[in-house]
Amino acid sequence: MTLSDAFADLLVTAAKVGPAPSPGPGEWGAEQILAHLTVVNAVTIGAVASVGAGFPATYDMRAAHDPWTLARVNSRTSLARLRDQGQALCALSSSLSPSELDTLIPALLISNGEILVDQPLPLRDLLTGLADVELPGHRAQLLAL
């Protein structure tokens, strides 16, 4: 799946679901999922922009799981912002050369408090993971609400 398609699918689903209550203690509702994705997108845009500018980049997802950060970001999150972030990320990443996409980025990926990855990954793999795993996974969460 392309990154653009993954964003489009997510946005269509999020628009249909609307603001749904949290499914239970410790679980995320639609607002928390979208706030999480807003932070994920911001971190990813930062990494892609840094590589494109020739600056050192990192990819640290801790803030995307932090309850305080998600509560703060929640008030700023909207489908329009997610759409714009997706468009910006697609445009920026498509402008990178193959060697830039192969740039190793120190990455810390977590899920449910568990470290999934703590090692350098090619930027290309981070973008592929966003398109093939992260966005579809959260789309499925939204559909389950």
mmCIF file of C-alpha atoms in Angstrom:
data_model
loop_
_atom_site.group_PDB
_atom_site.id
_atom_site.type_symbol
_atom_site.label_atom_id
_atom_site.label_comp_id
_atom_site.label_asym_id
_atom_site.label_seq_id
_atom_site.Cartn_x
_atom_site.Cartn_y
_atom_site.Cartn_z
ATOM 1 C CA MET A 1 0.000 0.000 0.000
ATOM 2 C CA THR A 2 1.275 3.476 -0.766
ATOM 3 C CA LEU A 3 1.594 6.065 1.970
ATOM 4 C CA SER A 4 -0.941 8.258 0.188
ATOM 5 C CA ASP A 5 -3.463 5.393 0.010
ATOM 6 C CA ALA A 6 -2.940 4.548 3.682
ATOM 7 C CA PHE A 7 -3.649 8.153 4.685
ATOM 8 C CA ALA A 8 -6.718 8.309 2.430
ATOM 9 C CA ASP A 9 -8.149 5.088 3.908
ATOM 10 C CA LEU A 10 -7.513 6.291 7.449
ATOM 11 C CA LEU A 11 -9.174 9.658 6.856
ATOM 12 C CA VAL A 12 -12.278 8.114 5.300
ATOM 13 C CA THR A 13 -12.616 5.775 8.259
ATOM 14 C CA ALA A 14 -11.985 8.500 10.847
ATOM 15 C CA ALA A 15 -14.640 10.704 9.248
ATOM 16 C CA LYS A 16 -17.191 7.871 9.447
ATOM 17 C CA VAL A 17 -16.374 6.966 13.050
ATOM 18 C CA GLY A 18 -16.361 10.496 14.423
ATOM 19 C CA PRO A 19 -15.607 11.133 18.089
ATOM 20 C CA ALA A 20 -16.275 7.835 19.841
ATOM 21 C CA PRO A 21 -15.894 7.267 23.556
ATOM 22 C CA SER A 22 -12.950 5.319 24.889
ATOM 23 C CA PRO A 23 -13.780 1.609 24.765
ATOM 24 C CA GLY A 24 -12.589 1.031 28.335
ATOM 25 C CA PRO A 25 -9.908 1.749 30.917
ATOM 26 C CA GLY A 26 -6.503 1.890 29.311
ATOM 27 C CA GLU A 27 -7.955 1.691 25.807
ATOM 28 C CA TRP A 28 -7.946 4.494 23.259
ATOM 29 C CA GLY A 29 -11.014 6.026 21.688
ATOM 30 C CA ALA A 30 -11.027 7.822 18.345
ATOM 31 C CA GLU A 31 -9.708 11.086 19.808
ATOM 32 C CA GLN A 32 -6.681 9.416 21.394
ATOM 33 C CA ILE A 33 -5.935 7.427 18.239
ATOM 34 C CA LEU A 34 -6.032 10.571 16.097
ATOM 35 C CA ALA A 35 -3.912 12.525 18.592
ATOM 36 C CA HIS A 36 -1.394 9.665 18.559
ATOM 37 C CA LEU A 37 -1.273 9.745 14.766
ATOM 38 C CA THR A 38 -0.826 13.530 14.787
ATOM 39 C CA VAL A 39 2.324 13.073 16.873
ATOM 40 C CA VAL A 40 3.531 10.116 14.786
ATOM 41 C CA ASN A 41 3.104 12.211 11.639
ATOM 42 C CA ALA A 42 4.957 15.168 13.157
ATOM 43 C CA VAL A 43 7.891 12.980 14.190
ATOM 44 C CA THR A 44 7.980 11.346 10.755
ATOM 45 C CA ILE A 45 7.794 14.681 8.922
ATOM 46 C CA GLY A 46 10.661 15.922 11.095
ATOM 47 C CA ALA A 47 12.814 12.916 10.228
ATOM 48 C CA VAL A 48 12.070 13.161 6.503
ATOM 49 C CA ALA A 49 12.705 16.926 6.453
ATOM 50 C CA SER A 50 15.968 16.499 8.370
ATOM 51 C CA VAL A 51 17.267 13.866 5.968
ATOM 52 C CA GLY A 52 16.239 16.026 3.002
ATOM 53 C CA ALA A 53 18.170 18.965 4.474
ATOM 54 C CA GLY A 54 21.221 16.850 5.255
ATOM 55 C CA PHE A 55 20.763 17.138 9.031
ATOM 56 C CA PRO A 56 21.011 14.293 11.536
ATOM 57 C CA ALA A 57 17.612 12.729 12.179
ATOM 58 C CA THR A 58 16.089 10.559 14.874
ATOM 59 C CA TYR A 59 12.796 8.704 15.121
ATOM 60 C CA ASP A 60 11.567 8.449 18.705
ATOM 61 C CA MET A 61 7.942 7.462 19.255
ATOM 62 C CA ARG A 62 7.776 7.900 23.044
ATOM 63 C CA ALA A 63 5.877 11.200 22.818
ATOM 64 C CA ALA A 64 3.226 9.525 20.638
ATOM 65 C CA HIS A 65 2.357 7.272 23.601
ATOM 66 C CA ASP A 66 2.646 9.782 26.424
ATOM 67 C CA PRO A 67 -0.796 10.449 27.996
ATOM 68 C CA TRP A 68 -0.021 14.106 28.822
ATOM 69 C CA THR A 69 1.201 14.791 25.279
ATOM 70 C CA LEU A 70 -1.812 13.064 23.727
ATOM 71 C CA ALA A 71 -4.223 15.038 25.915
ATOM 72 C CA ARG A 72 -2.498 18.283 24.917
ATOM 73 C CA VAL A 73 -2.384 17.414 21.215
ATOM 74 C CA ASN A 74 -5.986 16.197 21.254
ATOM 75 C CA SER A 75 -7.320 19.754 21.322
ATOM 76 C CA ARG A 76 -5.293 20.567 18.189
ATOM 77 C CA THR A 77 -6.048 17.419 16.236
ATOM 78 C CA SER A 78 -8.495 17.459 13.352
ATOM 79 C CA LEU A 79 -9.063 15.472 10.201
ATOM 80 C CA ALA A 80 -7.889 18.512 8.235
ATOM 81 C CA ARG A 81 -4.596 18.514 10.157
ATOM 82 C CA LEU A 82 -4.115 14.786 9.589
ATOM 83 C CA ARG A 83 -4.893 15.238 5.890
ATOM 84 C CA ASP A 84 -2.416 18.114 5.618
ATOM 85 C CA GLN A 85 0.255 16.170 7.488
ATOM 86 C CA GLY A 86 -0.278 13.214 5.157
ATOM 87 C CA GLN A 87 0.027 15.411 2.081
ATOM 88 C CA ALA A 88 3.160 17.071 3.443
ATOM 89 C CA LEU A 89 4.733 13.750 4.345
ATOM 90 C CA CYS A 90 3.957 12.244 0.945
ATOM 91 C CA ALA A 91 5.349 15.301 -0.854
ATOM 92 C CA LEU A 92 8.505 15.450 1.244
ATOM 93 C CA SER A 93 9.231 11.735 1.072
ATOM 94 C CA SER A 94 8.657 11.590 -2.688
ATOM 95 C CA SER A 95 11.266 14.308 -3.151
ATOM 96 C CA LEU A 96 14.035 12.243 -1.532
ATOM 97 C CA SER A 97 16.595 10.343 -3.545
ATOM 98 C CA PRO A 98 17.039 6.586 -3.136
ATOM 99 C CA SER A 99 20.247 7.174 -1.156
ATOM 100 C CA GLU A 100 18.428 9.584 1.164
ATOM 101 C CA LEU A 101 15.671 7.016 1.697
ATOM 102 C CA ASP A 102 18.402 4.502 2.623
ATOM 103 C CA THR A 103 19.729 6.823 5.362
ATOM 104 C CA LEU A 104 19.938 5.004 8.667
ATOM 105 C CA ILE A 105 17.928 6.760 11.377
ATOM 106 C CA PRO A 106 18.283 5.924 15.083
ATOM 107 C CA ALA A 107 14.780 4.613 15.812
ATOM 108 C CA LEU A 108 12.872 3.885 19.002
ATOM 109 C CA LEU A 109 9.492 2.305 18.272
ATOM 110 C CA ILE A 110 7.182 1.282 21.090
ATOM 111 C CA SER A 111 3.706 -0.177 21.380
ATOM 112 C CA ASN A 112 1.690 -0.655 24.555
ATOM 113 C CA GLY A 113 4.751 0.212 26.643
ATOM 114 C CA GLU A 114 6.952 -2.384 24.931
ATOM 115 C CA ILE A 115 10.035 -1.550 22.899
ATOM 116 C CA LEU A 116 9.599 -3.004 19.426
ATOM 117 C CA VAL A 117 12.690 -1.471 17.814
ATOM 118 C CA ASP A 118 15.699 0.269 19.325
ATOM 119 C CA GLN A 119 18.222 0.421 16.498
ATOM 120 C CA PRO A 120 18.967 2.390 13.359
ATOM 121 C CA LEU A 121 16.580 1.743 10.470
ATOM 122 C CA PRO A 122 16.569 3.037 6.909
ATOM 123 C CA LEU A 123 14.188 5.964 6.503
ATOM 124 C CA ARG A 124 12.531 3.970 3.703
ATOM 125 C CA ASP A 125 11.607 1.226 6.213
ATOM 126 C CA LEU A 126 10.098 3.757 8.613
ATOM 127 C CA LEU A 127 7.897 5.139 5.824
ATOM 128 C CA THR A 128 6.931 1.648 4.673
ATOM 129 C CA GLY A 129 6.052 0.706 8.248
ATOM 130 C CA LEU A 130 3.844 3.769 8.528
ATOM 131 C CA ALA A 131 2.027 2.885 5.287
ATOM 132 C CA ASP A 132 1.780 -0.876 5.808
ATOM 133 C CA VAL A 133 1.430 -1.257 9.584
ATOM 134 C CA GLU A 134 0.852 1.913 11.624
ATOM 135 C CA LEU A 135 -1.874 3.639 9.608
ATOM 136 C CA PRO A 136 -3.789 0.444 8.694
ATOM 137 C CA GLY A 137 -3.506 -0.783 12.289
ATOM 138 C CA HIS A 138 -5.039 2.378 13.669
ATOM 139 C CA ARG A 139 -7.655 2.348 10.923
ATOM 140 C CA ALA A 140 -8.655 -1.116 12.154
ATOM 141 C CA GLN A 141 -8.816 0.239 15.719
ATOM 142 C CA LEU A 142 -11.161 2.986 14.550
ATOM 143 C CA LEU A 143 -13.357 0.485 12.729
ATOM 144 C CA ALA A 144 -13.593 -1.574 15.916
ATOM 145 C CA LEU A 145 -14.985 1.341 17.944
#
